[in-house]
GROMACS .gro file of C-alpha atoms in nm:
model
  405
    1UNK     CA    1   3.990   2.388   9.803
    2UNK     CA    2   4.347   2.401   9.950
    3UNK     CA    3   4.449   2.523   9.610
    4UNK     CA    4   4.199   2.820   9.590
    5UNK     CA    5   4.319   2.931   9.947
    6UNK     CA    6   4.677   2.892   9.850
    7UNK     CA    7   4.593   3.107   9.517
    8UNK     CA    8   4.419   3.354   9.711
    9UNK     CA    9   4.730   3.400   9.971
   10UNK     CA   10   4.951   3.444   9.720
   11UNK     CA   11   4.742   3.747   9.508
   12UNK     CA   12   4.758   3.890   9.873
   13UNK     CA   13   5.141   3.911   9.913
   14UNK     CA   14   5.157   4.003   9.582
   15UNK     CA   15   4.939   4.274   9.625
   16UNK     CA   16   5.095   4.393   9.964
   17UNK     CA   17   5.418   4.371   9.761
   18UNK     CA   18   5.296   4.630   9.504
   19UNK     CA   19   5.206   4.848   9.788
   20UNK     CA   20   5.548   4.833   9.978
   21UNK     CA   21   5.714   4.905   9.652
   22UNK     CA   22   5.532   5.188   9.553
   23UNK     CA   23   5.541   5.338   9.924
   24UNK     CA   24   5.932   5.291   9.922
   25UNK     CA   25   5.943   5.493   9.585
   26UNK     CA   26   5.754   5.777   9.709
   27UNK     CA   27   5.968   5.770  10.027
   28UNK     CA   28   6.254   5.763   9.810
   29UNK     CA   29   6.138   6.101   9.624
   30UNK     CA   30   6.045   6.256   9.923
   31UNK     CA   31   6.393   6.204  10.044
   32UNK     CA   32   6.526   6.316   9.710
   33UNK     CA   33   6.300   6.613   9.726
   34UNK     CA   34   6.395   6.679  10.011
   35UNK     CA   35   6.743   6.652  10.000
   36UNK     CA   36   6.765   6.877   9.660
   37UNK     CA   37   6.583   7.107   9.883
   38UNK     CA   38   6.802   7.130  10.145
   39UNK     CA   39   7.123   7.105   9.896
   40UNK     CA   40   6.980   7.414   9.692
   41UNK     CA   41   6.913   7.601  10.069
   42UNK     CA   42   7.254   7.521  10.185
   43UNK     CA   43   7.352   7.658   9.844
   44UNK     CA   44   7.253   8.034   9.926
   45UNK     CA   45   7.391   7.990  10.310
   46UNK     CA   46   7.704   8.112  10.440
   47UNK     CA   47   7.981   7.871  10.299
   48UNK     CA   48   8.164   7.837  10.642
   49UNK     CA   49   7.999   8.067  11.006
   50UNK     CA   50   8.322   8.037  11.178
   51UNK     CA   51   8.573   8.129  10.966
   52UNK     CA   52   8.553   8.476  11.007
   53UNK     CA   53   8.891   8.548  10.781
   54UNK     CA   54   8.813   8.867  10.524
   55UNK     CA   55   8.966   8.867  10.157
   56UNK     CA   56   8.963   9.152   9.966
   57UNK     CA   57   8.790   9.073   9.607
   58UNK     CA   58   8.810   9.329   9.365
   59UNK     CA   59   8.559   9.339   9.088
   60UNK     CA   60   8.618   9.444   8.744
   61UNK     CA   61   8.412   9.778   8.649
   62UNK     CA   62   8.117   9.609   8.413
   63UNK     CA   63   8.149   9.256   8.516
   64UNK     CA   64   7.855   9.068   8.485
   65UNK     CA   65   7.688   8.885   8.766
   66UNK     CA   66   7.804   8.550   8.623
   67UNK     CA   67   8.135   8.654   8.592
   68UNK     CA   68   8.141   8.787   8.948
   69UNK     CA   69   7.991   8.433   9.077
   70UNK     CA   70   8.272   8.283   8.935
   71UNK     CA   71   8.550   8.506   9.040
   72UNK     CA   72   8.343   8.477   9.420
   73UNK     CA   73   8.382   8.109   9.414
   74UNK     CA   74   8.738   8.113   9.259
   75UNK     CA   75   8.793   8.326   9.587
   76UNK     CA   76   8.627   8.045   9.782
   77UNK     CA   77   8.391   8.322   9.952
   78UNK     CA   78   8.142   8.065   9.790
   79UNK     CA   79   7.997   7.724   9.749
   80UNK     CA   80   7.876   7.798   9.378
   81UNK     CA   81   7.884   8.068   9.151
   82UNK     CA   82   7.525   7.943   9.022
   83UNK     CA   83   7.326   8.025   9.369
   84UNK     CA   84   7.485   8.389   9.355
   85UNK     CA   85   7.344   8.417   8.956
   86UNK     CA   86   7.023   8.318   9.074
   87UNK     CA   87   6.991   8.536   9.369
   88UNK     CA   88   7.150   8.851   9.134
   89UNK     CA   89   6.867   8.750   8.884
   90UNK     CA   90   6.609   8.729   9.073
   91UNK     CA   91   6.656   9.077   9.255
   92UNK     CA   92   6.701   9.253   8.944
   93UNK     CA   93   7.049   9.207   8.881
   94UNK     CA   94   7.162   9.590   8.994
   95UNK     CA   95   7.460   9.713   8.876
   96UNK     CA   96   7.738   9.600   9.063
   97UNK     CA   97   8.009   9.866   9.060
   98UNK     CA   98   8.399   9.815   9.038
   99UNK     CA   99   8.609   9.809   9.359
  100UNK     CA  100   8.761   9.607   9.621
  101UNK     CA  101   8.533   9.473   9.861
  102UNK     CA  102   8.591   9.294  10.167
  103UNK     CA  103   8.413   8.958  10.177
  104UNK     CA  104   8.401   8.651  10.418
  105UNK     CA  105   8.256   8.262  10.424
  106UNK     CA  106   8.059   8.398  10.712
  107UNK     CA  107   7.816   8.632  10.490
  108UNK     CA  108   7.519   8.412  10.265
  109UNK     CA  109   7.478   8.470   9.887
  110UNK     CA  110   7.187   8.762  10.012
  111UNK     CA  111   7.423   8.964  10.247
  112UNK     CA  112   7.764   8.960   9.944
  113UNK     CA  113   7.519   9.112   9.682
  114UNK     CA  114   7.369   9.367   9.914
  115UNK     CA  115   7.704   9.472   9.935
  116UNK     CA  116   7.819   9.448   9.621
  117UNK     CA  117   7.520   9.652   9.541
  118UNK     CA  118   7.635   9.941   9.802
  119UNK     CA  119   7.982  10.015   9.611
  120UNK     CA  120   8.357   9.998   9.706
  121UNK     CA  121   8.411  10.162  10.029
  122UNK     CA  122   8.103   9.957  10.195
  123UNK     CA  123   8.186   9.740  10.468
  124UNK     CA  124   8.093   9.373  10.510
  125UNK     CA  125   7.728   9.316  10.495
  126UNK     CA  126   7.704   9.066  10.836
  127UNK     CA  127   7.389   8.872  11.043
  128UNK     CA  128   7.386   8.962  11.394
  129UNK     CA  129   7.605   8.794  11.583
  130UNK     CA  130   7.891   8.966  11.373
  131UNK     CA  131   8.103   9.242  11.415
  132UNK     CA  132   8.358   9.410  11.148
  133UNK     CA  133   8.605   9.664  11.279
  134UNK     CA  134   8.780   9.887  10.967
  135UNK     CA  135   9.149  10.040  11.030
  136UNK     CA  136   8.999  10.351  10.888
  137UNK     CA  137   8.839  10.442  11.265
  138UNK     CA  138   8.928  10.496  11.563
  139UNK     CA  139   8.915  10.371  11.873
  140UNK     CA  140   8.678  10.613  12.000
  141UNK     CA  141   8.425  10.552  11.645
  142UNK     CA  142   8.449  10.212  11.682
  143UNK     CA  143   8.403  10.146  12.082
  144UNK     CA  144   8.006  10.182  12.083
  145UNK     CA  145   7.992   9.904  11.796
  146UNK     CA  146   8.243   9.682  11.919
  147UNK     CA  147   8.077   9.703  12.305
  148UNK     CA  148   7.713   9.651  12.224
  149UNK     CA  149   7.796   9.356  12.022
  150UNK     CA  150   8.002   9.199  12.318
  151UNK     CA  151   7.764   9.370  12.573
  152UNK     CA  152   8.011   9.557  12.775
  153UNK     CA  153   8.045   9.966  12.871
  154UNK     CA  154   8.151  10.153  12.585
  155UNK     CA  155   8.406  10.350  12.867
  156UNK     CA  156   8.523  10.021  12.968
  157UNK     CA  157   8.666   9.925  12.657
  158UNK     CA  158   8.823  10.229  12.585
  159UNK     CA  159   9.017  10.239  12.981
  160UNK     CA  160   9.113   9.895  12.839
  161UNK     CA  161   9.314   9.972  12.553
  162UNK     CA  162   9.519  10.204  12.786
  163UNK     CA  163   9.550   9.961  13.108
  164UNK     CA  164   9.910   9.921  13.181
  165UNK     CA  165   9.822   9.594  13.365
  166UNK     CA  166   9.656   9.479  13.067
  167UNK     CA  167   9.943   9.604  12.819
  168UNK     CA  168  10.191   9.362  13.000
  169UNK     CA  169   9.962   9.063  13.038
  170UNK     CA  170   9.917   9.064  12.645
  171UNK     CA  171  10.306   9.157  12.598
  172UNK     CA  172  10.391   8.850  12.837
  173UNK     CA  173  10.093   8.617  12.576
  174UNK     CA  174  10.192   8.763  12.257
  175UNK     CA  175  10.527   8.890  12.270
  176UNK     CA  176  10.596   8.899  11.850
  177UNK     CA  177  10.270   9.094  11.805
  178UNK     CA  178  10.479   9.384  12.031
  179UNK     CA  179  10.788   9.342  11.887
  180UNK     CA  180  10.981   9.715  11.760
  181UNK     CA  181  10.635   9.781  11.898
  182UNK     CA  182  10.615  10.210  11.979
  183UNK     CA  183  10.610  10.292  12.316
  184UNK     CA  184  10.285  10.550  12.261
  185UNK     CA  185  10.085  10.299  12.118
  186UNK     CA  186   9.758  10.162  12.255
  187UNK     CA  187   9.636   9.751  12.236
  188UNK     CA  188   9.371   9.933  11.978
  189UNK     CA  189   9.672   9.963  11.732
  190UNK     CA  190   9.731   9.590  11.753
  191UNK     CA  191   9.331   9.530  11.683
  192UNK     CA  192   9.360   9.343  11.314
  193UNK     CA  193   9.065   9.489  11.119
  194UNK     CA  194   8.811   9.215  11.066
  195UNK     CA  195   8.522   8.985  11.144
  196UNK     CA  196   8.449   8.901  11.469
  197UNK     CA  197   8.245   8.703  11.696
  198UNK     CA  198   8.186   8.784  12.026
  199UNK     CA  199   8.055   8.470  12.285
  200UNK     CA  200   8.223   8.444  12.603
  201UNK     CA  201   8.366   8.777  12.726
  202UNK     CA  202   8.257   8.895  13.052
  203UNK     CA  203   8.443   9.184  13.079
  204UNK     CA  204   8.607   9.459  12.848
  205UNK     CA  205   8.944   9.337  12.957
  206UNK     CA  206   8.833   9.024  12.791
  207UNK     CA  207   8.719   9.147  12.492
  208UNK     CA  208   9.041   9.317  12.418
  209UNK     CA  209   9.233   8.975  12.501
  210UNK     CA  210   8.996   8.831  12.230
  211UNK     CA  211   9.057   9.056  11.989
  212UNK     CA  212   9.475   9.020  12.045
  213UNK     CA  213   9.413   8.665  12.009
  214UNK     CA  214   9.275   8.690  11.653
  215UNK     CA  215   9.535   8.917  11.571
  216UNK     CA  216   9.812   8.676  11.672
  217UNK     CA  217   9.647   8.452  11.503
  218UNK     CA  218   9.675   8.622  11.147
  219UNK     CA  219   9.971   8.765  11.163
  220UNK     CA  220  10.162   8.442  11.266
  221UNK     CA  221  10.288   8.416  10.901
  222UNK     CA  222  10.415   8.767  10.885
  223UNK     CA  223  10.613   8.716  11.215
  224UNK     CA  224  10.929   8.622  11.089
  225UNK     CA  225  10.972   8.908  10.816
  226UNK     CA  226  10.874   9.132  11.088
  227UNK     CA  227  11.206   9.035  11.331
  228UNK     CA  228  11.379   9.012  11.019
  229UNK     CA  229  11.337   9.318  10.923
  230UNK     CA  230  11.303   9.483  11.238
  231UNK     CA  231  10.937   9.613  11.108
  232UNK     CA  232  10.662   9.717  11.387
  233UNK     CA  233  10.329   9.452  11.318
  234UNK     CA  234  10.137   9.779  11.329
  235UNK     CA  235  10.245   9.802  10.947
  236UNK     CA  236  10.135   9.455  10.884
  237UNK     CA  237   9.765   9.581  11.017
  238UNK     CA  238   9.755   9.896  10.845
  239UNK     CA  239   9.728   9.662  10.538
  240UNK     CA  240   9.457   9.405  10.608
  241UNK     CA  241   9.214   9.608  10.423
  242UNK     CA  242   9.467   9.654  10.125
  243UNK     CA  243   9.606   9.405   9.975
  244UNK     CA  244   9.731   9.167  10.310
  245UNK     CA  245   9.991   8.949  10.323
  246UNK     CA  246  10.016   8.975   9.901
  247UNK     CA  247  10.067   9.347   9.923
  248UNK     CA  248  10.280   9.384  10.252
  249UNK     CA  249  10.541   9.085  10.053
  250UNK     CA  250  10.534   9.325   9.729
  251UNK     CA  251  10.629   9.626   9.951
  252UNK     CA  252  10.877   9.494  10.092
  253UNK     CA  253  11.091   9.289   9.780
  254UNK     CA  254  10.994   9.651   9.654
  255UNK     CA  255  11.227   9.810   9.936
  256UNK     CA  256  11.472   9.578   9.914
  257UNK     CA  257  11.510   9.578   9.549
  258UNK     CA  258  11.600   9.962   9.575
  259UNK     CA  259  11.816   9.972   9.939
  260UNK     CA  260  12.138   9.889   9.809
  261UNK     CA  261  12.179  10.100   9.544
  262UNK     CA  262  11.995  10.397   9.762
  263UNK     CA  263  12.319  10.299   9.976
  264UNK     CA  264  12.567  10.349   9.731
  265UNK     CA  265  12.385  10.636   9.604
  266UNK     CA  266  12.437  10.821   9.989
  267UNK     CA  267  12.804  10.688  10.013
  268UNK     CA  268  12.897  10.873   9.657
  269UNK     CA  269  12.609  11.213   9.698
  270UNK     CA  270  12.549  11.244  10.095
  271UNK     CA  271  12.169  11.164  10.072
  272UNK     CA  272  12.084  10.978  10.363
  273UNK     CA  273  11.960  10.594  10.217
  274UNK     CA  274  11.595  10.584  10.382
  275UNK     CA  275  11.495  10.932  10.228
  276UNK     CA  276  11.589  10.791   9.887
  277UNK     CA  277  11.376  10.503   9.954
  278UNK     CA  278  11.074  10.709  10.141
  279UNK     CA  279  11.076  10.955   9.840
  280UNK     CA  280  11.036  10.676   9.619
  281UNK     CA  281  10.766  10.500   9.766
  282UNK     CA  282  10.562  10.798   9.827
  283UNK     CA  283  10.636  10.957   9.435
  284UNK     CA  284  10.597  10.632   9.281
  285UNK     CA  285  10.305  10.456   9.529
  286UNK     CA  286  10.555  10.182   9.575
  287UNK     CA  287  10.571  10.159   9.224
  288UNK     CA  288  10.254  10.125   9.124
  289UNK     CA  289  10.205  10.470   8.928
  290UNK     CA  290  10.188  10.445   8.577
  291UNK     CA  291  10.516  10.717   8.603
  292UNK     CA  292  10.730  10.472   8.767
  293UNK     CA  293  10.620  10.119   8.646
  294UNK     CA  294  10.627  10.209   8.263
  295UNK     CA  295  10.901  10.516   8.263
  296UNK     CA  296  11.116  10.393   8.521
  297UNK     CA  297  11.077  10.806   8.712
  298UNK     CA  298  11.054  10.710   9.087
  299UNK     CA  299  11.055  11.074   9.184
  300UNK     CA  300  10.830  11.313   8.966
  301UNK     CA  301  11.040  11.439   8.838
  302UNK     CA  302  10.924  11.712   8.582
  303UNK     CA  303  11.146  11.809   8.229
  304UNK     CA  304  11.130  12.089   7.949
  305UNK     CA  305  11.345  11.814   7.693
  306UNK     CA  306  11.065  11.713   7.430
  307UNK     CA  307  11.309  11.444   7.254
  308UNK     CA  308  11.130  11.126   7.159
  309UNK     CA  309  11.149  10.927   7.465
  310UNK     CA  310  11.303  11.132   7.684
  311UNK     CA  311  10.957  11.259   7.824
  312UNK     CA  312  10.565  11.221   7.809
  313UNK     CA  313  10.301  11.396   7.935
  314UNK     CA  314  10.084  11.292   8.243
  315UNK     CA  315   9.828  11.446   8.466
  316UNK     CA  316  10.005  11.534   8.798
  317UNK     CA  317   9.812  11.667   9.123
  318UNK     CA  318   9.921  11.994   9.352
  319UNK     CA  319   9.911  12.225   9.613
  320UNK     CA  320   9.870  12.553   9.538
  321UNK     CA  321   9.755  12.765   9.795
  322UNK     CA  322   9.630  12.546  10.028
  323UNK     CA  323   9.410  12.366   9.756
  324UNK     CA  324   9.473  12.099   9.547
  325UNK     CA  325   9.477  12.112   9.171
  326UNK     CA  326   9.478  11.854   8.858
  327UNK     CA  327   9.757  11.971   8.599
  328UNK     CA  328   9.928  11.832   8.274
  329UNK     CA  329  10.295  11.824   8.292
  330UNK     CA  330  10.601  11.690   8.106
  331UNK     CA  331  10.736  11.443   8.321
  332UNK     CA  332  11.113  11.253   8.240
  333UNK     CA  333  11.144  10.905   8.133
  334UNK     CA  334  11.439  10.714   8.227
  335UNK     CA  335  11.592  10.400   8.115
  336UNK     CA  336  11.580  10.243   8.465
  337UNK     CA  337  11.552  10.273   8.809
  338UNK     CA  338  11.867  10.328   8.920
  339UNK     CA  339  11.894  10.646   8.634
  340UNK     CA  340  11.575  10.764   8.809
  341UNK     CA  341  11.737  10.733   9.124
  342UNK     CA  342  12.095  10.854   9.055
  343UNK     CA  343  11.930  11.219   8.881
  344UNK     CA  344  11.739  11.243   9.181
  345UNK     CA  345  12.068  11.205   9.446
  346UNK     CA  346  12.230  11.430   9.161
  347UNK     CA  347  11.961  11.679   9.209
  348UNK     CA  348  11.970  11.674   9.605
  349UNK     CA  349  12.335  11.692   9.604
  350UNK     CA  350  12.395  11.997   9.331
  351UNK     CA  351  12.090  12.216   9.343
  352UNK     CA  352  11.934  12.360   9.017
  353UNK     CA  353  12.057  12.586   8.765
  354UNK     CA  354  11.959  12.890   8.993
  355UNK     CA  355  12.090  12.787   9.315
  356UNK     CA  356  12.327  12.479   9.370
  357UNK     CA  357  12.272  12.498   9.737
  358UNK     CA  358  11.918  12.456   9.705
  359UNK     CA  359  11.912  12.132   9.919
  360UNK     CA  360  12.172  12.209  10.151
  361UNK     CA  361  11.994  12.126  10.466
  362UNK     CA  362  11.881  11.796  10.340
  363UNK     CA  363  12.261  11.687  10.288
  364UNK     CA  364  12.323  11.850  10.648
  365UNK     CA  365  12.101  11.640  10.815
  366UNK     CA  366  12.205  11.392  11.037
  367UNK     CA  367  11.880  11.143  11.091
  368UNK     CA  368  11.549  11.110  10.863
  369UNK     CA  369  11.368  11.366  11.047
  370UNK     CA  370  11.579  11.652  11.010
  371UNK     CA  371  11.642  11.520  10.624
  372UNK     CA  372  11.284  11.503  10.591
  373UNK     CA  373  11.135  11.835  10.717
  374UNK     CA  374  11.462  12.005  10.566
  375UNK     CA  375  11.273  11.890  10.230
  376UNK     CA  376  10.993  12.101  10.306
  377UNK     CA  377  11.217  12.412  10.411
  378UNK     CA  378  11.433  12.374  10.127
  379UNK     CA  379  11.133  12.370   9.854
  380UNK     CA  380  11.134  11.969   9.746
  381UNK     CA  381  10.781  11.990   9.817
  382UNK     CA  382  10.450  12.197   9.813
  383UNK     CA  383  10.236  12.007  10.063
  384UNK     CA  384  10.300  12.106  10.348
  385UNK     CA  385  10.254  11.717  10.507
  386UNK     CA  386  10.517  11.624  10.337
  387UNK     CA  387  10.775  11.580  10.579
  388UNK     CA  388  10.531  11.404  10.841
  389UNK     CA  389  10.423  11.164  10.535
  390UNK     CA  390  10.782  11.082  10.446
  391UNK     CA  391  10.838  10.990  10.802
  392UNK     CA  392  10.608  10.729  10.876
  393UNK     CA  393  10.725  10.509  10.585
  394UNK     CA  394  11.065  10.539  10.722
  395UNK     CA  395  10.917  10.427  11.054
  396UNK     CA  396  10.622  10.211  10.928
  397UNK     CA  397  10.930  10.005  10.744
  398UNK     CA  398  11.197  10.073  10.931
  399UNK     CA  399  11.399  10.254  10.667
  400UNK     CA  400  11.620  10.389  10.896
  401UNK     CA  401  11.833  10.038  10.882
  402UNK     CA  402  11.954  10.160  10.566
  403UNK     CA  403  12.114  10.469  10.673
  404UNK     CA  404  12.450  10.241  10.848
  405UNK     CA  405  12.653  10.142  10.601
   0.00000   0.00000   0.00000
């Protein structure tokens, strides 16, 4: 009898046994399940919702959706290229076109591809709570965005880009971000276009102190370039949508790869250094035309000599009457950069064939403005910018450095 009950008990824990394992399985695979589900959700989420830093990604013309995915998480705008595949698939895969987008850990998989979709040129797709501000506006086109998202009077904001009590409390906080600052500019022109998230301001003075902050922020590792080079951090910001930090570091080895010989070249023809250097950056897009980087002609400069070599043919663009026209032309190739640069202080300094006093009032001048408009007057140039465009990279860079030798 005490057997049988002993028997009994034990078919009883054995059973209850069974049942505790097989619960603790499925609790297991519901944990599993649900973890996988929550892995694969987190998968299509924004990597990272405060870092609101923007890098410019630029997508190959044709590249497929896998091969963007890749080059997105190679970027580390992404946790895995295999969520943005999926979500490209499953919308119909549109053609995404070639560009340079700006793109952030704050958007999800959803928000890139819309604008990916939308084309180069298309601002940051963002959830609300967002704001991006472009260095292609204004002050004035950006204030109503900027002050609903932070919830403060449109006129407010602008009367606090302006307020001279504000100016000097964010000189006295950030005093590198207005060093070789210009007098005439406005805490608007220290703004770095980007991402931002607005929480705590309570006041447009606030929101501008925000902003400033952020700025500092990014520019901290341009700063010491900047005093070095006696360089305004306006010119660092007028790159954030451009390249950054990469490009603004190519710019300027590009400047001073050419500054010492443009020196020598205005000690021996009279050309004053930063016009040299200004003509070449403009001519050659800081040597990124295919004029410049494969046939060594900083200047456009245009030749009749059809020797093997000594010329090719490119398509050039011009004013002519006021509008501006595509043309072929026979453009000279030169065996370096300092041949391109010596014809072209030859050519300021002895005129053409038809009048060596051409450039007269270019060698006359005395500072880069006068230099630069006289290359308007004298006939360097058809567009009739010209002079203003040559002036700002002097200033932008502080060219004018290069003049005292």
């Amino acid at each position: 009898m005490e057997f049988e009950k002993r028997r009994q008990s034990s078919k009883k824990r054995k059973k209850h046994s069974w049942r505790f394992r097989i619960i603790m399985i499925l609790f297991v695979l519901l944990l599993a399940a649900g973890g996988a589900f929550w892995f694969n959700r987190q998968g299509y989420q924004a990597k990272n919702p405060n870092d609101t830093a923007v890098t410019m990604v630029t997508v190959k013309d044709k590249a497929s959706v896998k091969e963007i995915g890749a080059q997105l998480q190679k970027e580390g705008i992404i946790r895995n290229s295999r969520y943005f595949v999926s979500y490209a698939n499953k919308y119909g895969a549109k053609d995404i076109a070639g560009g340079t987008y700006p793109l952030s850990q704050v958007q999800d998989i959803a928000e890139i591809y819309q604008e990916l979709t939308e084309g180069s040129g298309a601002e940051p797709v963002l959830s609300s709570g967002y704001t991006f501000i472009s260095n292609t506006k204004t002050a004035e086109q950006t204030a109503q965005t900027i002050a609903d998202a932070a919830g403060v009077s449109k006129s407010d904001l602008l009367a606090a880009y302006s307020d001279s009590d504000l100016i000097a409390q964010a000189k006295k906080e950030y005093p590198q971000l207005f060093l070789n600052a210009k007098s005439d500019q406005t805490l608007y022109d220290f703004v770095y276009p980007g991402i931002y998230r607005f929480k705590k301001e309570k006041s447009a003075k606030d929101l501008v102190m925000t902003m400033l902050k952020q700025t500092n922020k990014t520019l901290k590792p341009y700063y010491a370039q900047l005093k070095a080079n006696k360089i305004p951090a306006s010119t660092a910001i007028l790159l954030a949508e451009n390249g950054g930090k990469k490009e603004f570091d190519r710019r300027l080895a590009f400047i001073k790869k050419i500054a010492p010989y443009s020196q020598s070249l205005q000690s021996q023809y009279g050309i004053l250094a930063s016009i040299s250097i200004a003509q070449a950056i403009h001519e050659s897009n800081w040597d990124d035309s295919a004029l410049s980087s494969k046939y060594n002609n900083y200047y456009g400069v245009k030749t009749d000599d059809t020797t093997a070599g000594k010329s090719v043919v490119l398509q050039t663009q011009e004013v002519e009457n006021g509008q501006t026209v595509t043309k072929n032309a026979r453009f000279a190739v030169y065996d370096s950069y300092q041949d391109s640069m010596k014809a072209h202080a030859k050519t300021i300094a002895n005129g053409n064939t038809w009048n060596a006093n051409q450039f007269a009032d270019v060698l006359a001048a005395k500072n880069y403005k006068d230099a630069a408009q006289a290359l308007s007057t004298d006939g360097y140039a058809t567009d009739p910018s010209y002079p203003k465009l040559i002036i700002q990279i002097i200033e932008n860079w502080n060219l004018a450095q290069y003049d005292k030798n």
